[in-house]
Amino acid sequence: MNDLSPFPRLAARLTRPGRIRLAKACVPVALLTDDVPDDARVDRNGSALVDILIEDGRIATITAALADGGDDTVALDGRHVWPLLIDAHAHLDKGHTMGRAPDSGGTHPGARAATTADRLAHWNAEDLLRRMEFGLATADAHGVAAIRTHLDSHEGQAEITWNAFAKVRERWKGRIVLQAAGLVPLDAYSGDYGARLADIVAGHGGLLGGVTRASGGTHGSGLDDIDLLLDQLFVLAKERELEVDLHVDEAAQADALPHVARAAIRHGYEGRVTCGHCCSLALLGERELRDTIALIADAGLSLITLPTVNMYLQDREAGRTPRWRGVTPVQELRAAGIPVASAGDNCRDPFFAYGDHDMLDTWRQAVRILHLDHPYADAPALAGPAPAGIMGIDAGTIGVGRPADLMILEAWSLDQVISRPHADRVILRKGMLANRALPSYSTLADFLTA
Ligand SMILES: [Zn+2]
């Protein structure tokens, strides 16, 4: 923050509990839990000018903006106010291994091999806790409300990782809501280990997950018995009342998604299955895409797009510039009423060398990559209400009675929200100033020589 920033003055007002009125806050309508208050002005971006009254950490009222004034008032003068955002697809167990893990070459097969080598060499409880804590402290500093992480759950690794996850979930309780899904290649469910893994997941209140490729294989090949494998997974899930979250078709050419949809219908799991990635949908012909989207809708699947990681891994060949974006057709899916969230996925690991667990940054990139603008319409929903719905949690929106978990941005329009990284955002948790410093990379310095 420089001396000209009004933020120190704003922030100083937000350190006392009690009653605070955020006057003239600009909130995207897509992020409001309830209808726009009567008489509130809505701008051309679809954002409403409102006063938000906070009492004892909760939002007491949201009304049309009135004149500034009053002892309890923090004048925002039309600055954007957002809820804390939700990352519904992450990999906290893989994160922050850059420098230590072998170089992946930036390809999907390379990333798998590099991750396997790093996992076998290093992933004990201490290492997992240290890297998960680094990731969570980073997300916390950026104002993330909730994360669903996938956890590599191979035989011999699962107990170690899930126990470490249980510890960080307990430690971050009340600050970041954490969910986890077990991640293994689909054929892991065909043997005895499938049931054991499902028991571990159930014991931790997790989700049954998997990736629609064979062990050691790539997306789009080697799963001739996919229907049988999906049946085994769904039976294990149903026996334990577990929701399902899968990595699906993370490639230009792959066709597991219709199989997943039909399995969800076969097992009565409509509305209980999330599919991440689904990149190959983008390269289907128009008619096939329409039919597949109709099937996804029938199956009640939710989709999560991971645009930063898809752009990094897809269509990569050494010495050749990528020709396609690698992202799923989000606009067509949303138009068909399918719940779609954007999420961060990998962070500084062999699957994605970059990232910082910043959902505002992920959303800003998603808008540009997926053309969710002109008009913006309800694009902000991808980072708040949509992932909240997928995770089944009360967060990611601004509404009366909700905790005042908010971000105040130095921006007066959505184009300004999207243009800058907003490293100077003010973060409120339960109505109190909650900004924390990012953890320093220096704490991971030993990885660079490992
Ligand atoms: Zn993933």
Tab-separated table of C-alpha atoms in Angstrom, residues 94-356:
chain	number	residue	atom	x	y	z
A	94	LYS	CA	1.225	-32.146	-4.833
A	95	GLY	CA	1.769	-28.408	-4.421
A	96	HIS	CA	5.005	-26.465	-4.108
A	97	THR	CA	7.346	-29.234	-5.208
A	98	MET	CA	8.858	-27.124	-7.995
A	99	GLY	CA	12.621	-27.244	-7.919
A	100	ARG	CA	12.583	-30.544	-6.041
A	101	ALA	CA	10.517	-32.744	-8.370
A	102	PRO	CA	12.138	-33.761	-11.669
A	103	ASP	CA	11.382	-31.463	-14.596
A	104	SER	CA	8.129	-32.539	-16.243
A	105	GLY	CA	8.736	-30.942	-19.608
A	106	GLY	CA	5.304	-29.357	-19.102
A	107	THR	CA	3.448	-32.357	-20.551
A	108	HIS	CA	0.805	-34.517	-18.902
A	109	PRO	CA	2.823	-37.779	-19.118
A	110	GLY	CA	5.919	-35.914	-17.922
A	111	ALA	CA	3.976	-34.453	-15.005
A	112	ARG	CA	2.714	-37.897	-13.964
A	113	ALA	CA	6.210	-39.371	-14.011
A	114	ALA	CA	7.732	-36.426	-12.136
A	115	THR	CA	4.988	-36.497	-9.497
A	116	THR	CA	5.371	-40.244	-8.990
A	117	ALA	CA	9.119	-39.829	-8.471
A	118	ASP	CA	8.586	-36.983	-6.001
A	119	ARG	CA	5.857	-38.886	-4.151
A	120	LEU	CA	7.913	-42.046	-3.747
A	121	ALA	CA	10.960	-40.092	-2.578
A	122	HIS	CA	9.435	-37.490	-0.266
A	123	TRP	CA	5.768	-37.685	0.655
A	124	ASN	CA	5.931	-38.557	4.350
A	125	ALA	CA	3.688	-36.870	6.921
A	126	GLU	CA	6.132	-34.086	7.687
A	127	ASP	CA	6.639	-33.175	4.030
A	128	LEU	CA	2.913	-33.233	3.277
A	129	LEU	CA	2.042	-31.107	6.301
A	130	ARG	CA	4.688	-28.563	5.465
A	131	ARG	CA	3.596	-28.121	1.839
A	132	MET	CA	-0.140	-28.222	2.602
A	133	GLU	CA	0.381	-25.549	5.274
A	134	PHE	CA	2.289	-23.410	2.789
A	135	GLY	CA	-0.543	-23.738	0.266
A	136	LEU	CA	-3.238	-22.984	2.848
A	137	ALA	CA	-1.391	-19.972	4.257
A	138	THR	CA	-1.091	-18.685	0.695
A	139	ALA	CA	-4.789	-19.212	0.009
A	140	ASP	CA	-5.635	-17.560	3.324
A	141	ALA	CA	-3.592	-14.476	2.433
A	142	HIS	CA	-5.512	-14.193	-0.845
A	143	GLY	CA	-8.918	-14.488	0.843
A	144	VAL	CA	-9.998	-18.020	-0.029
A	145	ALA	CA	-12.980	-19.300	1.961
A	146	ALA	CA	-12.954	-22.984	1.044
A	147	ILE	CA	-10.915	-25.553	-0.872
A	148	ARG	CA	-11.704	-29.032	-2.139
A	149	THR	CA	-8.427	-30.821	-2.674
A	150	HIS	CA	-7.815	-34.093	-4.453
A	151	LEU	CA	-5.353	-36.375	-2.674
A	152	ASP	CA	-3.198	-38.940	-4.473
A	153	SER	CA	-4.393	-42.110	-2.768
A	154	HIS	CA	-2.236	-44.904	-4.117
A	155	GLU	CA	-1.772	-48.026	-2.035
A	156	GLY	CA	0.835	-47.312	0.638
A	157	GLN	CA	0.349	-43.527	0.360
A	158	ALA	CA	-3.326	-43.010	1.143
A	159	GLU	CA	-3.239	-43.396	4.936
A	160	ILE	CA	-0.239	-41.072	5.268
A	161	THR	CA	-1.790	-38.380	3.107
A	162	TRP	CA	-5.326	-38.570	4.496
A	163	ASN	CA	-4.035	-38.416	8.085
A	164	ALA	CA	-1.997	-35.328	7.194
A	165	PHE	CA	-5.078	-33.821	5.544
A	166	ALA	CA	-7.139	-34.470	8.684
A	167	LYS	CA	-4.575	-32.528	10.714
A	168	VAL	CA	-4.581	-29.455	8.464
A	169	ARG	CA	-8.381	-29.539	8.186
A	170	GLU	CA	-8.591	-29.365	11.979
A	171	ARG	CA	-5.936	-26.648	12.155
A	172	TRP	CA	-7.688	-24.431	9.587
A	173	LYS	CA	-11.193	-24.956	10.967
A	174	GLY	CA	-13.087	-21.671	11.169
A	175	ARG	CA	-10.794	-20.071	8.588
A	176	ILE	CA	-10.812	-22.249	5.442
A	177	VAL	CA	-13.389	-25.002	4.892
A	178	LEU	CA	-11.582	-28.092	3.565
A	179	GLN	CA	-12.901	-31.101	1.643
A	180	ALA	CA	-10.909	-33.900	0.008
A	181	ALA	CA	-11.419	-36.492	-2.722
A	182	GLY	CA	-9.295	-39.625	-3.104
A	183	LEU	CA	-7.476	-39.670	-6.429
A	184	VAL	CA	-6.353	-42.887	-8.151
A	185	PRO	CA	-6.442	-44.185	-11.727
A	186	LEU	CA	-9.824	-45.798	-12.284
A	187	ASP	CA	-8.459	-49.346	-12.465
A	188	ALA	CA	-7.401	-49.096	-8.806
A	189	TYR	CA	-11.050	-49.775	-7.963
A	190	SER	CA	-11.012	-53.181	-9.642
A	191	GLY	CA	-9.021	-54.981	-6.944
A	192	ASP	CA	-9.219	-55.386	-3.163
A	193	TYR	CA	-7.619	-52.009	-2.676
A	194	GLY	CA	-10.693	-50.234	-4.077
A	195	ALA	CA	-12.786	-51.148	-1.028
A	196	ARG	CA	-9.959	-50.318	1.357
A	197	LEU	CA	-9.502	-46.911	-0.214
A	198	ALA	CA	-13.247	-46.258	-0.102
A	199	ASP	CA	-13.153	-47.070	3.635
A	200	ILE	CA	-10.263	-44.660	4.206
A	201	VAL	CA	-12.123	-41.922	2.308
A	202	ALA	CA	-15.358	-42.624	4.201
A	203	GLY	CA	-13.467	-42.586	7.516
A	204	HIS	CA	-12.329	-39.045	6.755
A	205	GLY	CA	-15.673	-37.814	5.414
A	206	GLY	CA	-14.215	-37.400	1.926
A	207	LEU	CA	-15.372	-37.950	-1.628
A	208	LEU	CA	-14.583	-40.903	-3.836
A	209	GLY	CA	-12.503	-39.732	-6.749
A	210	GLY	CA	-10.421	-40.998	-9.572
A	211	VAL	CA	-9.025	-40.207	-12.960
A	212	THR	CA	-10.513	-41.694	-16.135
A	213	ARG	CA	-7.341	-43.325	-17.346
A	214	ALA	CA	-5.513	-46.548	-16.573
A	215	SER	CA	-2.577	-46.745	-14.166
A	216	GLY	CA	0.427	-45.549	-16.105
A	217	GLY	CA	-1.794	-44.771	-19.099
A	218	THR	CA	-2.960	-41.591	-20.736
A	219	HIS	CA	-6.409	-40.068	-21.088
A	220	GLY	CA	-8.254	-41.396	-24.127
A	221	SER	CA	-6.759	-44.882	-24.228
A	222	GLY	CA	-6.363	-48.081	-22.263
A	223	LEU	CA	-9.683	-48.152	-20.426
A	224	ASP	CA	-11.672	-50.649	-22.514
A	225	ASP	CA	-13.505	-51.781	-19.407
A	226	ILE	CA	-14.404	-48.280	-18.260
A	227	ASP	CA	-18.091	-49.080	-17.643
A	228	LEU	CA	-17.179	-51.965	-15.377
A	229	LEU	CA	-14.616	-49.855	-13.511
A	230	LEU	CA	-17.120	-47.023	-13.069
A	231	ASP	CA	-19.694	-49.522	-11.790
A	232	GLN	CA	-17.213	-50.710	-9.185
A	233	LEU	CA	-16.499	-47.132	-8.117
A	234	PHE	CA	-20.160	-46.190	-7.904
A	235	VAL	CA	-21.041	-49.322	-5.910
A	236	LEU	CA	-18.269	-48.507	-3.411
A	237	ALA	CA	-19.491	-44.907	-3.222
A	238	LYS	CA	-23.131	-45.882	-2.809
A	239	GLU	CA	-22.379	-48.420	-0.065
A	240	ARG	CA	-20.703	-45.628	1.925
A	241	GLU	CA	-22.937	-42.699	0.889
A	242	LEU	CA	-19.986	-40.897	-0.691
A	243	GLU	CA	-20.203	-38.204	-3.337
A	244	VAL	CA	-18.024	-38.632	-6.427
A	245	ASP	CA	-15.510	-36.204	-7.955
A	246	LEU	CA	-13.547	-37.377	-10.999
A	247	HIS	CA	-10.770	-36.101	-13.253
A	248	VAL	CA	-12.233	-36.661	-16.710
A	249	ASP	CA	-10.836	-36.462	-20.242
A	250	GLU	CA	-7.880	-34.202	-19.551
A	251	ALA	CA	-6.766	-34.447	-23.175
A	252	ALA	CA	-7.647	-33.275	-26.668
A	253	GLN	CA	-9.133	-36.645	-27.561
A	254	ALA	CA	-10.871	-38.748	-24.933
A	255	ASP	CA	-14.420	-39.960	-24.439
A	256	ALA	CA	-14.909	-41.022	-20.834
A	257	LEU	CA	-17.415	-38.277	-19.983
A	258	PRO	CA	-20.499	-39.951	-21.555
A	259	HIS	CA	-19.547	-43.162	-19.740
A	260	VAL	CA	-19.424	-41.268	-16.438
A	261	ALA	CA	-22.801	-39.663	-17.170
A	262	ARG	CA	-24.420	-43.014	-17.973
A	263	ALA	CA	-22.879	-44.576	-14.849
A	264	ALA	CA	-24.286	-41.758	-12.703
A	265	ILE	CA	-27.744	-42.418	-14.157
A	266	ARG	CA	-27.357	-46.213	-13.828
A	267	HIS	CA	-26.545	-45.889	-10.143
A	268	GLY	CA	-29.073	-43.195	-9.299
A	269	TYR	CA	-26.271	-40.719	-8.620
A	270	GLU	CA	-27.754	-37.749	-10.457
A	271	GLY	CA	-26.654	-34.489	-8.796
A	272	ARG	CA	-23.881	-36.184	-6.802
A	273	VAL	CA	-21.045	-36.325	-9.332
A	274	THR	CA	-18.500	-33.625	-10.208
A	275	CYS	CA	-16.231	-33.887	-13.248
A	276	GLY	CA	-13.092	-31.781	-13.561
A	277	HIS	CA	-11.336	-30.811	-16.792
A	278	CYS	CA	-13.438	-32.401	-19.613
A	279	CYS	CA	-11.093	-30.759	-22.130
A	280	SER	CA	-11.935	-33.006	-25.087
A	281	LEU	CA	-15.536	-31.715	-25.129
A	282	ALA	CA	-14.192	-28.592	-26.794
A	283	LEU	CA	-13.074	-30.471	-29.895
A	284	LEU	CA	-16.309	-32.377	-30.544
A	285	GLY	CA	-18.420	-31.561	-33.577
A	286	GLU	CA	-21.407	-29.305	-32.861
A	287	ARG	CA	-23.962	-32.113	-32.946
A	288	GLU	CA	-21.942	-34.474	-30.798
A	289	LEU	CA	-21.297	-31.645	-28.342
A	290	ARG	CA	-25.036	-30.915	-28.122
A	291	ASP	CA	-25.853	-34.580	-27.503
A	292	THR	CA	-23.130	-34.930	-24.880
A	293	ILE	CA	-24.231	-31.787	-23.063
A	294	ALA	CA	-27.806	-33.116	-23.009
A	295	LEU	CA	-26.522	-36.349	-21.475
A	296	ILE	CA	-24.485	-34.407	-18.870
A	297	ALA	CA	-27.639	-32.483	-17.955
A	298	ASP	CA	-29.667	-35.717	-17.654
A	299	ALA	CA	-27.008	-37.150	-15.353
A	300	GLY	CA	-26.974	-34.012	-13.189
A	301	LEU	CA	-23.201	-33.731	-13.435
A	302	SER	CA	-21.407	-30.602	-12.229
A	303	LEU	CA	-18.312	-29.543	-14.133
A	304	ILE	CA	-15.196	-27.717	-13.026
A	305	THR	CA	-12.977	-25.951	-15.516
A	306	LEU	CA	-9.300	-25.537	-14.680
A	307	PRO	CA	-8.254	-23.056	-17.339
A	308	THR	CA	-4.753	-22.124	-16.179
A	309	VAL	CA	-3.578	-25.714	-15.920
A	310	ASN	CA	-5.340	-26.831	-19.094
A	311	MET	CA	-3.645	-24.070	-21.077
A	312	TYR	CA	-0.317	-25.145	-19.617
A	313	LEU	CA	-0.572	-28.893	-20.267
A	314	GLN	CA	-2.742	-29.218	-23.353
A	315	ASP	CA	-1.404	-29.074	-26.886
A	316	ARG	CA	2.183	-28.858	-25.662
A	317	GLU	CA	4.983	-30.092	-27.873
A	318	ALA	CA	8.578	-28.981	-27.605
A	319	GLY	CA	9.410	-26.370	-30.223
A	320	ARG	CA	5.788	-25.927	-31.306
A	321	THR	CA	3.378	-23.169	-30.279
A	322	PRO	CA	0.047	-24.492	-28.917
A	323	ARG	CA	-2.922	-24.126	-31.251
A	324	TRP	CA	-5.872	-24.581	-28.868
A	325	ARG	CA	-6.743	-23.415	-25.381
A	326	GLY	CA	-7.406	-26.819	-23.867
A	327	VAL	CA	-10.427	-25.603	-21.928
A	328	THR	CA	-13.915	-27.063	-21.831
A	329	PRO	CA	-16.821	-25.247	-23.549
A	330	VAL	CA	-18.045	-23.466	-20.460
A	331	GLN	CA	-20.483	-21.118	-22.183
A	332	GLU	CA	-22.377	-23.947	-23.889
A	333	LEU	CA	-22.489	-25.986	-20.663
A	334	ARG	CA	-23.803	-23.064	-18.623
A	335	ALA	CA	-26.367	-22.232	-21.285
A	336	ALA	CA	-27.715	-25.774	-20.819
A	337	GLY	CA	-28.091	-25.146	-17.088
A	338	ILE	CA	-25.174	-27.320	-16.018
A	339	PRO	CA	-23.408	-26.075	-12.859
A	340	VAL	CA	-19.875	-25.000	-13.790
A	341	ALA	CA	-17.178	-23.632	-11.503
A	342	SER	CA	-13.693	-22.421	-12.302
A	343	ALA	CA	-10.910	-23.567	-10.019
A	344	GLY	CA	-7.166	-23.430	-9.554
A	345	ASP	CA	-6.032	-27.083	-9.818
A	346	ASN	CA	-2.283	-27.557	-9.443
A	347	CYS	CA	0.050	-25.022	-7.900
A	348	ARG	CA	3.821	-24.969	-8.432
A	349	ASP	CA	4.134	-28.677	-9.118
A	350	PRO	CA	4.926	-30.836	-12.187
A	351	PHE	CA	1.368	-30.387	-13.562
A	352	PHE	CA	1.585	-26.587	-13.370
A	353	ALA	CA	4.754	-24.691	-12.624
A	354	TYR	CA	2.928	-21.559	-11.463
A	355	GLY	CA	-0.105	-20.449	-9.462
A	356	ASP	CA	-0.645	-19.008	-5.999
